[in-house]
Structure formats: structure tokens, C-alpha cells
Amino acid sequence: MGLGVSVGLPLGALPGMLLPLAFATTLTSFIFSLLLYAKALVAPASALAPGGNSGNSMYDFFLGRELNPRLGSFDFKYFCELRPGLIGWVFINLALLMQEAELRGSPSLAMWLVNGFQLLYVGD
């Protein structure tokens, strides 16, 4: 995002691309889920979640078969839950703040408060 803004891409244009971004995110998440499910099929029984090993493949897929899916020391659950989601939330908030500034001349107090409090939450 920093590189894009530094070369002149308007951050305020991001809200107009939310539908394509949501589609790309959904597709990526589905493919990633399939890969993690396939990885869990070859995982040892000790690595499986107690509830995710029911024998019903549809149930196991949605519940999560492997308890803590890792590749070496890289924890997929921690990465997917925290990094892209929360950082993306901050970028979308900033993009909405920039769009409001472009449309109204300056962001409203409510927009500043939403951005500030949600940034505090993500930072915490």
C-alpha cells in the first residue's frame, strides 16, 4: 500500500474496488482452505483437532481438521486471522477516510473517531 501511494495511486479509489477485492479474497480463501484440508489429510492423528476428525468430510472441512496448521514454524492460523485481516481493515478505513475527504473537502468527526478507535483496537 505504501509503495502504491508513493507512486501516485489514489488511496481514495480503494472503496470503489471493494467488490473485486471481496471476490479475490473469497476465491483465495477457498483455495487456501482446500490446500489446508488436503494438508490435514496427511497429518498425524496427534495434530488433528478433536472436533475436526468426525469422519464427515464436509463437517471436518468447515470446522477445521488440523488444530494448528503449520509449515515449519509458520503458523497459518495466526497469520490468516491477524495479519491480513486486521491490517486490511486499517487500510480500508483509511481509504474510506480519504474518499470522504475528497468528496466533502475534509473528513467528518465521526470518520476520524471511527478510524482512530479502530486503529487503537488493531494496534492493541
XYZ file of N, CA and C in Angstrom:
372
model
N 0.831 -1.194 0.000
C 0.000 0.000 0.000
C 0.869 1.248 0.000
N 1.922 1.213 0.807
C 2.819 2.364 0.856
C 3.481 2.627 -0.486
N 3.890 1.571 -1.160
C 4.502 1.712 -2.478
C 3.506 2.278 -3.477
N 2.270 1.782 -3.438
C 1.246 2.284 -4.348
C 0.956 3.753 -4.140
N 0.830 4.171 -2.889
C 0.564 5.581 -2.590
C 1.761 6.440 -2.972
N 2.983 5.931 -2.770
C 4.174 6.724 -3.089
C 4.350 6.951 -4.588
N 3.819 6.046 -5.425
C 3.926 6.247 -6.874
C 2.698 6.944 -7.443
N 1.765 7.356 -6.591
C 0.662 8.174 -7.045
C -0.685 7.473 -7.176
N -0.796 6.209 -6.773
C -2.104 5.557 -6.814
C -2.993 6.178 -5.738
N -4.208 6.562 -6.104
C -5.079 7.214 -5.114
C -5.673 6.209 -4.132
N -5.400 6.410 -2.862
C -5.940 5.537 -1.823
C -7.456 5.673 -1.747
N -7.975 6.829 -2.102
C -9.417 7.058 -2.074
C -10.180 6.264 -3.114
N -9.489 5.646 -4.076
C -10.161 4.836 -5.101
C -10.426 3.415 -4.621
N -9.835 3.023 -3.499
C -9.998 1.668 -2.978
C -11.456 1.301 -2.678
N -12.277 2.186 -2.093
C -13.676 1.805 -1.839
C -14.447 1.455 -3.105
N -14.076 1.988 -4.235
C -14.732 1.641 -5.486
C -14.369 0.254 -5.979
N -13.314 -0.324 -5.420
C -12.863 -1.654 -5.825
C -13.182 -2.715 -4.774
N -14.100 -2.431 -3.862
C -14.381 -3.382 -2.787
C -14.992 -4.683 -3.300
N -15.850 -4.635 -4.313
C -16.448 -5.863 -4.827
C -15.399 -6.774 -5.478
N -14.526 -6.261 -6.373
C -13.477 -7.140 -6.902
C -12.517 -7.634 -5.822
N -12.224 -6.798 -4.839
C -11.358 -7.230 -3.744
C -12.025 -8.324 -2.910
N -13.312 -8.197 -2.659
C -14.037 -9.216 -1.901
C -14.068 -10.531 -2.677
N -14.265 -10.465 -3.996
C -14.267 -11.679 -4.803
C -12.901 -12.354 -4.779
N -11.835 -11.568 -4.951
C -10.478 -12.128 -4.935
C -10.152 -12.726 -3.573
N -10.583 -12.076 -2.506
C -10.350 -12.582 -1.162
C -11.103 -13.888 -0.924
N -12.350 -13.946 -1.378
C -13.148 -15.166 -1.220
C -12.531 -16.320 -1.992
N -12.119 -16.068 -3.226
C -11.506 -17.114 -4.039
C -10.192 -17.597 -3.426
N -9.373 -16.667 -2.981
C -8.103 -17.022 -2.341
C -8.344 -17.828 -1.071
N -9.310 -17.419 -0.279
C -9.616 -18.132 0.971
C -10.097 -19.549 0.699
N -10.927 -19.714 -0.324
C -11.429 -21.049 -0.651
C -10.301 -21.962 -1.109
N -9.442 -21.461 -1.987
C -8.303 -22.269 -2.468
C -7.368 -22.608 -1.311
N -7.104 -21.632 -0.450
C -6.236 -21.849 0.700
C -6.844 -22.877 1.657
N -8.165 -22.814 1.835
C -8.852 -23.787 2.699
C -8.742 -25.197 2.137
N -8.884 -25.326 0.827
C -8.730 -26.647 0.206
C -7.324 -27.194 0.411
N -6.322 -26.341 0.242
C -4.937 -26.779 0.441
C -4.676 -27.185 1.891
N -5.197 -26.422 2.838
C -5.014 -26.777 4.247
C -5.764 -28.053 4.609
N -6.928 -28.271 3.998
C -7.659 -29.517 4.249
C -6.873 -30.704 3.699
N -6.315 -30.544 2.493
C -5.504 -31.620 1.909
C -4.274 -31.888 2.772
N -3.669 -30.830 3.320
C -2.517 -30.996 4.201
C -2.923 -31.757 5.472
N -4.124 -31.478 5.977
C -4.590 -32.136 7.197
C -4.898 -33.613 6.970
N -5.205 -33.987 5.736
C -5.497 -35.401 5.460
C -4.270 -36.280 5.637
N -3.071 -35.710 5.480
C -1.840 -36.491 5.651
C -1.154 -36.206 6.983
N -1.783 -35.371 7.816
C -1.201 -35.031 9.122
C -1.376 -36.203 10.081
N -0.471 -36.333 11.055
C -0.633 -37.402 12.058
C -1.867 -37.148 12.929
N -2.396 -38.188 13.493
C -3.614 -38.085 14.311
C -3.426 -37.155 15.510
N -2.208 -37.049 16.014
C -1.960 -36.173 17.166
C -2.095 -34.695 16.817
N -2.010 -34.345 15.533
C -2.109 -32.948 15.115
C -3.533 -32.529 14.802
N -4.475 -33.454 14.796
C -5.844 -33.141 14.418
C -6.634 -32.574 15.585
N -7.566 -31.701 15.257
C -8.457 -31.139 16.270
C -9.446 -32.211 16.706
N -9.802 -32.249 17.990
C -10.741 -33.280 18.455
C -12.079 -33.237 17.718
N -12.608 -32.052 17.457
C -13.896 -31.944 16.775
C -13.791 -32.007 15.273
N -12.605 -31.849 14.731
C -12.429 -31.807 13.289
C -12.081 -33.136 12.678
N -12.230 -34.199 13.422
C -11.899 -35.533 12.934
C -13.122 -36.439 13.093
N -14.259 -35.980 12.588
C -15.520 -36.692 12.798
C -15.761 -37.799 11.781
N -15.067 -37.756 10.657
C -15.314 -38.722 9.599
C -16.206 -38.162 8.512
N -16.932 -37.095 8.794
C -17.760 -36.412 7.803
C -16.893 -35.335 7.162
N -16.537 -35.529 5.894
C -15.570 -34.624 5.253
C -16.085 -33.190 5.156
N -17.371 -33.001 4.908
C -17.924 -31.635 4.808
C -17.844 -30.938 6.170
N -18.217 -31.642 7.216
C -18.157 -31.095 8.572
C -16.703 -30.790 8.958
N -15.815 -31.722 8.680
C -14.402 -31.541 9.014
C -13.789 -30.373 8.246
N -14.189 -30.201 6.990
C -13.657 -29.102 6.188
C -14.000 -27.756 6.812
N -15.269 -27.576 7.186
C -15.696 -26.279 7.713
C -15.276 -26.063 9.155
N -15.152 -27.117 9.930
C -14.723 -26.959 11.321
C -13.216 -26.776 11.417
N -12.481 -27.399 10.530
C -11.026 -27.329 10.570
C -10.471 -28.625 11.118
N -9.799 -29.351 10.283
C -9.334 -30.677 10.655
C -8.072 -30.630 11.508
N -7.110 -29.838 11.098
C -5.853 -29.753 11.840
C -5.969 -28.648 12.883
N -5.497 -28.922 14.094
C -5.660 -27.979 15.190
C -4.840 -26.704 14.965
N -3.567 -26.841 14.704
C -2.688 -25.695 14.454
C -1.885 -25.961 13.185
N -2.448 -25.649 12.024
C -1.730 -25.934 10.776
C -0.467 -25.090 10.663
N 0.652 -25.776 10.509
C 1.954 -25.099 10.429
C 2.765 -25.679 9.286
N 3.650 -24.852 8.789
C 4.664 -25.275 7.845
C 5.981 -24.804 8.436
N 6.696 -25.710 9.087
C 7.875 -25.317 9.857
C 7.406 -24.555 11.078
N 7.906 -23.338 11.240
C 7.470 -22.511 12.370
C 6.405 -21.504 11.955
N 5.993 -21.525 10.678
C 4.977 -20.596 10.173
C 3.591 -21.115 10.536
N 2.872 -20.378 11.368
C 1.545 -20.761 11.828
C 0.494 -20.126 10.919
N -0.192 -20.956 10.126
C -1.182 -20.455 9.176
C -2.370 -19.805 9.867
N -2.825 -20.378 10.978
C -3.992 -19.843 11.676
C -3.702 -18.435 12.212
N -2.549 -18.255 12.814
C -2.162 -16.953 13.358
C -2.022 -15.934 12.227
N -1.375 -16.341 11.132
C -1.171 -15.430 10.012
C -2.496 -15.018 9.385
N -3.358 -15.977 9.105
C -4.613 -15.681 8.410
C -5.585 -14.889 9.277
N -5.570 -15.129 10.571
C -6.504 -14.431 11.440
C -6.070 -12.997 11.713
N -4.807 -12.794 11.958
C -4.375 -11.489 12.433
C -3.788 -10.580 11.359
N -2.824 -11.051 10.644
C -2.075 -10.153 9.779
C -2.907 -9.528 8.654
N -3.358 -10.283 7.673
C -4.042 -9.639 6.554
C -5.381 -9.013 6.940
N -6.128 -9.685 7.799
C -7.445 -9.181 8.146
C -7.414 -7.853 8.875
N -6.630 -7.780 9.918
C -6.598 -6.549 10.708
C -5.883 -5.416 9.983
N -4.796 -5.729 9.305
C -4.093 -4.683 8.564
C -4.944 -4.206 7.392
N -5.628 -5.139 6.731
C -6.536 -4.761 5.647
C -7.673 -3.884 6.146
N -8.157 -4.178 7.343
C -9.220 -3.372 7.954
C -8.754 -1.927 8.106
N -7.536 -1.732 8.571
C -6.998 -0.379 8.746
C -6.875 0.322 7.394
N -6.387 -0.386 6.365
C -6.239 0.229 5.046
C -7.586 0.599 4.436
N -8.581 -0.252 4.615
C -9.910 0.077 4.088
C -10.486 1.274 4.839
N -10.293 1.332 6.148
C -10.738 2.502 6.912
C -10.063 3.775 6.420
N -8.745 3.714 6.203
C -8.025 4.894 5.713
C -8.493 5.290 4.322
N -8.777 4.298 3.477
C -9.268 4.588 2.132
C -10.637 5.274 2.201
N -11.498 4.809 3.102
C -12.806 5.447 3.257
C -12.658 6.868 3.808
N -11.701 7.082 4.695
C -11.426 8.425 5.209
C -10.949 9.335 4.077
N -10.060 8.808 3.225
C -9.564 9.602 2.092
C -10.686 9.904 1.094
N -11.552 8.927 0.847
C -12.661 9.159 -0.076
C -13.598 10.231 0.474
N -13.881 10.196 1.758
C -14.739 11.224 2.342
C -14.073 12.595 2.271
N -12.756 12.635 2.477
C -12.037 13.904 2.374
C -12.103 14.448 0.947
N -12.010 13.564 -0.048
C -12.099 14.009 -1.444
C -13.503 14.494 -1.791
N -14.534 13.835 -1.251
C -15.912 14.196 -1.582
C -16.406 15.426 -0.827
N -16.037 15.545 0.444
C -16.583 16.612 1.282
C -15.597 17.748 1.543
N -14.342 17.547 1.202
C -13.332 18.549 1.496
C -12.534 18.215 2.733
N -13.180 17.632 3.721
C -12.491 17.164 4.927
C -13.330 16.067 5.562
N -12.676 15.126 6.237
C -13.435 14.047 6.883
C -14.227 14.563 8.083
N -15.352 13.935 8.353
C -16.178 14.320 9.492
C -15.536 13.837 10.793
N -16.012 14.388 11.877
C -15.520 13.982 13.189
C -15.813 12.501 13.426
N -16.983 12.049 12.993
C -17.337 10.637 13.170
C -16.348 9.730 12.439
N -15.942 10.121 11.233
C -14.985 9.304 10.477
C -13.626 9.294 11.170
N -13.202 10.427 11.707
C -11.941 10.464 12.454
C -12.009 9.557 13.676
N -13.140 9.603 14.384
C -13.284 8.784 15.588
C -13.299 7.289 15.258
N -14.044 6.916 14.212
C -14.076 5.507 13.805
C -12.674 5.037 13.452
N -11.960 5.806 12.640
C -10.602 5.425 12.252
C -9.675 5.360 13.450
N -9.770 6.342 14.321
C -8.891 6.371 15.491
C -9.122 5.208 16.436
N -10.395 4.957 16.787
C -10.695 3.879 17.734
C -10.401 2.500 17.137
N -10.703 2.310 15.861
C -10.416 1.010 15.252
C -8.923 0.813 15.074
N -8.174 1.876 14.825
C -6.721 1.775 14.757
C -6.139 1.414 16.121
N -6.698 1.989 17.186
C -6.272 1.622 18.543
C -6.540 0.139 18.812
N -7.701 -0.344 18.379
C -8.046 -1.749 18.574
C -7.055 -2.651 17.839
N -6.775 -2.340 16.573
C -5.861 -3.150 15.782
C -4.446 -3.071 16.357
N -4.032 -1.898 16.787
C -2.716 -1.745 17.383
C -2.569 -2.523 18.686
N -3.657 -2.616 19.424
C -3.619 -3.370 20.679
C -3.518 -4.851 20.385
